[in-house]
Structure formats: structure tokens, C-alpha cells
XYZ file of C-alpha atoms in Angstrom:
282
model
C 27.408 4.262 65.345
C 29.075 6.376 68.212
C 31.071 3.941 70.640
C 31.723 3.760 74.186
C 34.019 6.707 75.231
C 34.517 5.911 78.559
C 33.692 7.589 81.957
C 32.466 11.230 81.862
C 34.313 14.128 81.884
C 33.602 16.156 85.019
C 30.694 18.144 85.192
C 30.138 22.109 85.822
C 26.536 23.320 86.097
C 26.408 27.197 86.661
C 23.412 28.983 87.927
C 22.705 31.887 89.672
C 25.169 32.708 92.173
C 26.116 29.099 92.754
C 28.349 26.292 90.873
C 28.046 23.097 91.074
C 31.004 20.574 90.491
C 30.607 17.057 90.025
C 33.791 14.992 90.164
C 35.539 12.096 92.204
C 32.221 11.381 93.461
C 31.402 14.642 95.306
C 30.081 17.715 94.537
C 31.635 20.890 95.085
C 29.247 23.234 95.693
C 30.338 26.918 95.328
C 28.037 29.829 96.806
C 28.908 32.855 98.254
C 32.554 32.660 98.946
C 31.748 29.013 100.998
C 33.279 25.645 98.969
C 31.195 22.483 100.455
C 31.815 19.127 99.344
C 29.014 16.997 99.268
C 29.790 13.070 98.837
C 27.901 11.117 97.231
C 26.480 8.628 100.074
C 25.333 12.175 101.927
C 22.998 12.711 99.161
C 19.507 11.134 98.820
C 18.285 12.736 95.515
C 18.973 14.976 92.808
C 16.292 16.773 90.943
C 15.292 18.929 88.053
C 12.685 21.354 88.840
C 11.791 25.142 87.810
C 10.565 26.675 84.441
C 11.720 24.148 82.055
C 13.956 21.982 84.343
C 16.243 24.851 84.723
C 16.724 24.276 88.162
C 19.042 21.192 89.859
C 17.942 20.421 93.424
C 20.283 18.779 95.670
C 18.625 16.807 98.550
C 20.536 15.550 101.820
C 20.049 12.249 103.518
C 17.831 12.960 107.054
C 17.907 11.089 110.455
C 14.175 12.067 110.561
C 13.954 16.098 110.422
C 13.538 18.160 107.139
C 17.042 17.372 104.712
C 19.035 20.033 103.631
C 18.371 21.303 100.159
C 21.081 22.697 98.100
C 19.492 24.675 94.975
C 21.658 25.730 91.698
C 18.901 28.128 89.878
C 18.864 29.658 86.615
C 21.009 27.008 84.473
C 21.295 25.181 81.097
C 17.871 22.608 81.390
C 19.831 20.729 79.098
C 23.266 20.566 81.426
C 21.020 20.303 84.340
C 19.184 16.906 82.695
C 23.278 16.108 82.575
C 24.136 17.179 86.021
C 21.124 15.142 87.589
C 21.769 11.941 85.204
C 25.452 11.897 86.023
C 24.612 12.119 90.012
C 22.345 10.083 90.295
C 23.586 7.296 88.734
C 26.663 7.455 91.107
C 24.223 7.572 94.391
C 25.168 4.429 96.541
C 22.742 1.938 97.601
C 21.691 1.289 100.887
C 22.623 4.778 102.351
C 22.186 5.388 106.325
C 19.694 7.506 107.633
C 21.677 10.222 108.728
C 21.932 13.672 108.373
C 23.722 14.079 105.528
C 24.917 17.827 106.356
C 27.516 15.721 108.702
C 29.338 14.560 105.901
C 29.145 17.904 104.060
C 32.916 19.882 104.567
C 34.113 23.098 104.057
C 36.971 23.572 102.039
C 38.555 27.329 101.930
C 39.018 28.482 98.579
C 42.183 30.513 96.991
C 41.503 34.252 96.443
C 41.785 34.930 92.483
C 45.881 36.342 92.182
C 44.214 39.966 91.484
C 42.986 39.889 94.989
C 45.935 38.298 96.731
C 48.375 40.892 95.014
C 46.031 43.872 96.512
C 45.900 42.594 99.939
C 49.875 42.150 99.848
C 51.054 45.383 97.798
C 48.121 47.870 99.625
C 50.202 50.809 100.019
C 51.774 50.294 96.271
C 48.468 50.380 94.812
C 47.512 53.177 97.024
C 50.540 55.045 95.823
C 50.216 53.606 92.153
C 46.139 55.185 91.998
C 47.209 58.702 93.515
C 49.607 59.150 91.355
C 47.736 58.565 88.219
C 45.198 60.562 89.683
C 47.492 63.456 89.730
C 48.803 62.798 86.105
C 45.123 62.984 84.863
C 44.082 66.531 86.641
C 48.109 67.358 84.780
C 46.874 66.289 81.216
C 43.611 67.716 81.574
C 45.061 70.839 82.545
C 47.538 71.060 79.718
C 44.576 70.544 77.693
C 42.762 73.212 78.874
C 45.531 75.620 79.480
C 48.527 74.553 77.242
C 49.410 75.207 73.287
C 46.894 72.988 71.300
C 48.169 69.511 70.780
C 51.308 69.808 73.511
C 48.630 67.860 75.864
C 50.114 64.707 74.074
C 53.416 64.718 75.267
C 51.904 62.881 78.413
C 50.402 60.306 76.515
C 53.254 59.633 74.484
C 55.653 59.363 77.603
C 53.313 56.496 79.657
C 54.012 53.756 77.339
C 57.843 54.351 77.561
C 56.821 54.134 81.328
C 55.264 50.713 80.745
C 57.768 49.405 78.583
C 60.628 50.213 81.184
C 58.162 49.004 84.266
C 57.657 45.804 82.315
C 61.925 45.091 81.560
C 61.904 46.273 85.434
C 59.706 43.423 86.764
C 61.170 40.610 84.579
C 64.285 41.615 85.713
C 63.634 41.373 89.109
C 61.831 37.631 88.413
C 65.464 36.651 87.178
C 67.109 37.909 89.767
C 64.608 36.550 92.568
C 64.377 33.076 90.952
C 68.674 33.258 90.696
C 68.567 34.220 94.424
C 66.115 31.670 95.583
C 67.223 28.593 93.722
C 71.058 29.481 94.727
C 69.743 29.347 98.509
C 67.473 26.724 98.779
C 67.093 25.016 95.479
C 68.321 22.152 93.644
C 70.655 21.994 90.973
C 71.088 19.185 88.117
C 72.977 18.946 84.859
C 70.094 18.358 81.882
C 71.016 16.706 78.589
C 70.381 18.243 75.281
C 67.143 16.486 74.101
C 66.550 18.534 70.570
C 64.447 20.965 69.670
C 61.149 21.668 69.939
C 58.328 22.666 67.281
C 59.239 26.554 67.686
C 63.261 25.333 67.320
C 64.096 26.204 70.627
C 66.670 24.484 72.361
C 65.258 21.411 74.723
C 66.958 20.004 78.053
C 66.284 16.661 80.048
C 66.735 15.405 83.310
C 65.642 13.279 85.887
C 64.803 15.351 89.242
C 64.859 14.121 92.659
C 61.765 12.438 92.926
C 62.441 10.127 89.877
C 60.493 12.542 87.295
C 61.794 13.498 83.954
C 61.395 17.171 83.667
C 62.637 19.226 80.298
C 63.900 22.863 80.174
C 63.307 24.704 76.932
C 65.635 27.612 76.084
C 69.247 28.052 76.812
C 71.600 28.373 79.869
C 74.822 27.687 81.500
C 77.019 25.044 79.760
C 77.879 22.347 81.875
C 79.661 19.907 79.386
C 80.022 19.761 75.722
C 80.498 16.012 75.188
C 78.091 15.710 76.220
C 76.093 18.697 75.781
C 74.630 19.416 79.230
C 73.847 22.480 80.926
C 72.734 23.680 84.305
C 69.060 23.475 85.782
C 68.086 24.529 88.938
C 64.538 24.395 90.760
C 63.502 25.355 93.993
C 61.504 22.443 96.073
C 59.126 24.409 97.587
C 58.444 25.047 93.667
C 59.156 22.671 91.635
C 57.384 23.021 88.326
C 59.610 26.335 87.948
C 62.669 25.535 86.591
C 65.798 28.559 86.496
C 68.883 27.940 84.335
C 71.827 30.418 84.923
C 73.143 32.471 82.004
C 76.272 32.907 80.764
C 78.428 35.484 83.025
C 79.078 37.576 79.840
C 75.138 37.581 79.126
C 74.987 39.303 82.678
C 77.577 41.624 81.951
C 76.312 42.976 78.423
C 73.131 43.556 79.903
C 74.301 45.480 82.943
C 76.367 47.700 80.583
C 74.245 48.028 77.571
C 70.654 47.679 78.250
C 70.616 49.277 81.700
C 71.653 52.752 80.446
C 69.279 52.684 77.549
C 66.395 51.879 80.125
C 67.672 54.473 81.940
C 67.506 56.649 78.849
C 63.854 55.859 78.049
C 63.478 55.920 81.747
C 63.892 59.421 81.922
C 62.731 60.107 78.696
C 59.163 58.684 79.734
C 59.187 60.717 82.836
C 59.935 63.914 81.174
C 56.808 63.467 78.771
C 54.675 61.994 81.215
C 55.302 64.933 83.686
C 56.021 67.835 81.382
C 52.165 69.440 82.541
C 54.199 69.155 86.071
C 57.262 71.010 85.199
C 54.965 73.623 83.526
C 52.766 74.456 86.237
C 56.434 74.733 88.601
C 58.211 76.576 86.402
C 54.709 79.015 85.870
């Protein structure tokens, strides 16, 4: 016998073109870029209709006119049975007559981080697309012109590219996260609190606001006795937590992995761009 589990989980019916969320007695209705929420005591039914009940029909509350209709097409019949089961059961009793479209709001929606990063870096991409443009029409022409097999060397040198573009950007995250929380974040000695299932080196502390937070890796030793090092987090972002390195980490880095990078660095560029040096030198 299956036993009482409790309230259910919020619900997600998909359809065509339009989501429907059900959760903390709304709906958040998703269709065509617009978010509405839809409270509960705005809405007088919900329905199944279509082919097979594969349709969920959302009806408004009216002062008298025709009520807004809200459709989600094109969905599980199954999770729209769900859907109009779980809604309806939450619909208040003794709701106004009103139009419920007054208690409908708009709530704007974040842009996926693909689409934010293209609106900020426009002329990088722009830049970033014309030049692989231009190494294409190269490799193609080594490949048509060239000694059979030398087309490679291109293909061989982007990784190297990637590889050093990749150390590149988390290199810059450590130094902009160093940089930030020096300037405007907050800094707090954690205690050593174990290790964790992949034996990596666990920190506690208590922040500002009374919350235990825990750092996993290692960092700047603050105390030995006991063993404490230094966390730092930036307010404006506090579920990112920074611990400074050692100054010696930060100096065999700067004088051992910087000139290999710069090594494969150039190495990368000189395959990638060999078709380039051809056609000059030709």
C-alpha cells in the first residue's frame, strides 16, 4: 500500500509553443517570450479538451464579458489530466466576479547566458566568426593547392589554440574574482572541516548573515593551530566563494606555465596559419 507523500511536486505541462508552470499557487504561463502569472483566485476553470485530452484550457474569472482563455496545445493527455487535477483542486471558493486578466502580471524573463554573452561581446564574436571564416577558405585552399596531407597542419594547430584559450580564460576568472573580492568583498578565516567524498580538503565558516558556508579545495593559511585559512566572497555574490593562493603558487605559475603557454601559443598559431604564411611567402 503506497502512503501519503505529501504535497505535490510542482508541475510543468509543455505544449506547443507554450509552458505552463504550476507552483505557489500560480501559474506561470510562458508563450512567446511573455512570462504571466496567473493566481489562482483569477482563474475560474481549468479544462482538458482536444484529441484525447491533449489540450489544458485555462479560463479567467469575467465581470460579465467573454473570459480570457489561456490554451497549452499539443501535450502529455496524461500530464494534462495532472495539470488540470492539481489546479483545480487549489481554485478558491467564493471567487469575485472580476476580470481575472487584472490579476494576471507580467514578469520579464532572463535571456538564456548564450544570448546575454552575444549581446555584450558583439564585436568579439564578430571578430571571432571572420576569422574562422578566413582559416576555412586557408585549409581548403591548402587542400586544393598544397602537398597531399600538409592540409592537416591547421587542424592539428586549433586544439593547441583551444587548450591555451581555455588556461587563458580561467586565468583571467582568478584574477577577476582576486580583484573583485580584494575591493569590495568580504574576507573570513574558515576552519578545516575534513574531507570530502573525492578527499579534497573542506573549510567552514559562518558568513555575515549567520549562514554556515564550506569551501572545498585549498588556499591561503591563516593559522595552523588551528588550521584555518582565508575565504573571501563578494556580497553582491555571495554563493562564490575565492580563497587566495599561496604567493609562491603565483610565482611558479608566472615563471613556469606562462612560457610554456606561450610556447604552445605560438606553436598553435604557426599550424593553424601555416596555409597563411604560404600564400605570403608565394
Amino acid at each position: 500500500m503506497r502512503g501519503h507523500t505529501g504535497m505535490v511536486s510542482p508541475l510543468i505541462l509543455r505544449g506547443r509553443g507554450v509552458t505552463a508552470h504550476f507552483e505557489d499557487r500560480s501559474v506561470l504561463l510562458e508563450q512567446d517570450g511573455v512570462h504571466r502569472r496567473i493566481p489562482v483566485r483569477a482563474i475560474r476553470e481549468v479544462r482538458a479538451a482536444g484529441a484525447g485530452g491533449d489540450t489544458a484550457e485555462i479560463e479567467l474569472t469575467s465581470a460579465g464579458g467573454a473570459p480570457a482563455v489561456f490554451v497549452v496545445s499539443r501535450s502529455s493527455p496524461a500530464a494534462v489530466a495532472a495539470f488540470v487535477s492539481a489546479v483545480t483542486s487549489a481554485l478558491p471558493e467564493g471567487r469575485a466576479p472580476r476580470d481575472g486578466m487584472e490579476l494576471v502580471t507580467e514578469e520579464a524573463s532572463e535571456a538564456p547566458a548564450w544570448r546575454l554573452f552575444l549581446a555584450r561581446r558583439t564585436g568579439a564574436v564578430v571578430a571571432a566568426v571572420c576569422v574562422v571564416v578566413v582559416w576555412a577558405a586557408l585549409v581548403v585552399h591548402a587542400a586544393a593547392t598544397g602537398a597531399p596531407g600538409r592540409w592537416l597542419m591547421p587542424v592539428f594547430g586549433v586544439p593547441l589554440l583551444l587548450g591555451v584559450g581555455r588556461f587563458a580564460q580561467l586565468g583571467a576568472g582568478i584574477a577577476r574574482d582576486h580583484r573583485s573580492t580584494r575591493r569590495h568583498g568580504i574576507t573570513a578565516a574558515a576552519d578545516f572541516a575534513g574531507r570530502n567524498s573525492a578527499n579534497k580538503e573542506t573549510w567552514r565558516f559562518i558568513d555575515t548573515e549567520g549562514r554556515e558556508r564550506f569551501y572545498v579545495g585549498s588556499g591561503r593559511t591563516v593559522s595552523r593551530d588551528p588550521r584555518r585559512i582565508e575565504v573571501r566572497y563578494d556580497p553582491s555574490r555571495p554563493d562564490e566563494l575565492y580563497a587566495p593562493q599561496p604567493a609562491i603558487l603565483y610565482v611558479v605559475v608566472g615563471a613556469v606555465v606562462g612560457p610554456m603557454l606561450a610556447g604552445v601559443l605560438a606553436l598553435g598559431l604557426g599550424l593553424a596559419f601555416w596555409p597563411l604564411g604560404e600564400a605570403l611567402a608565394g
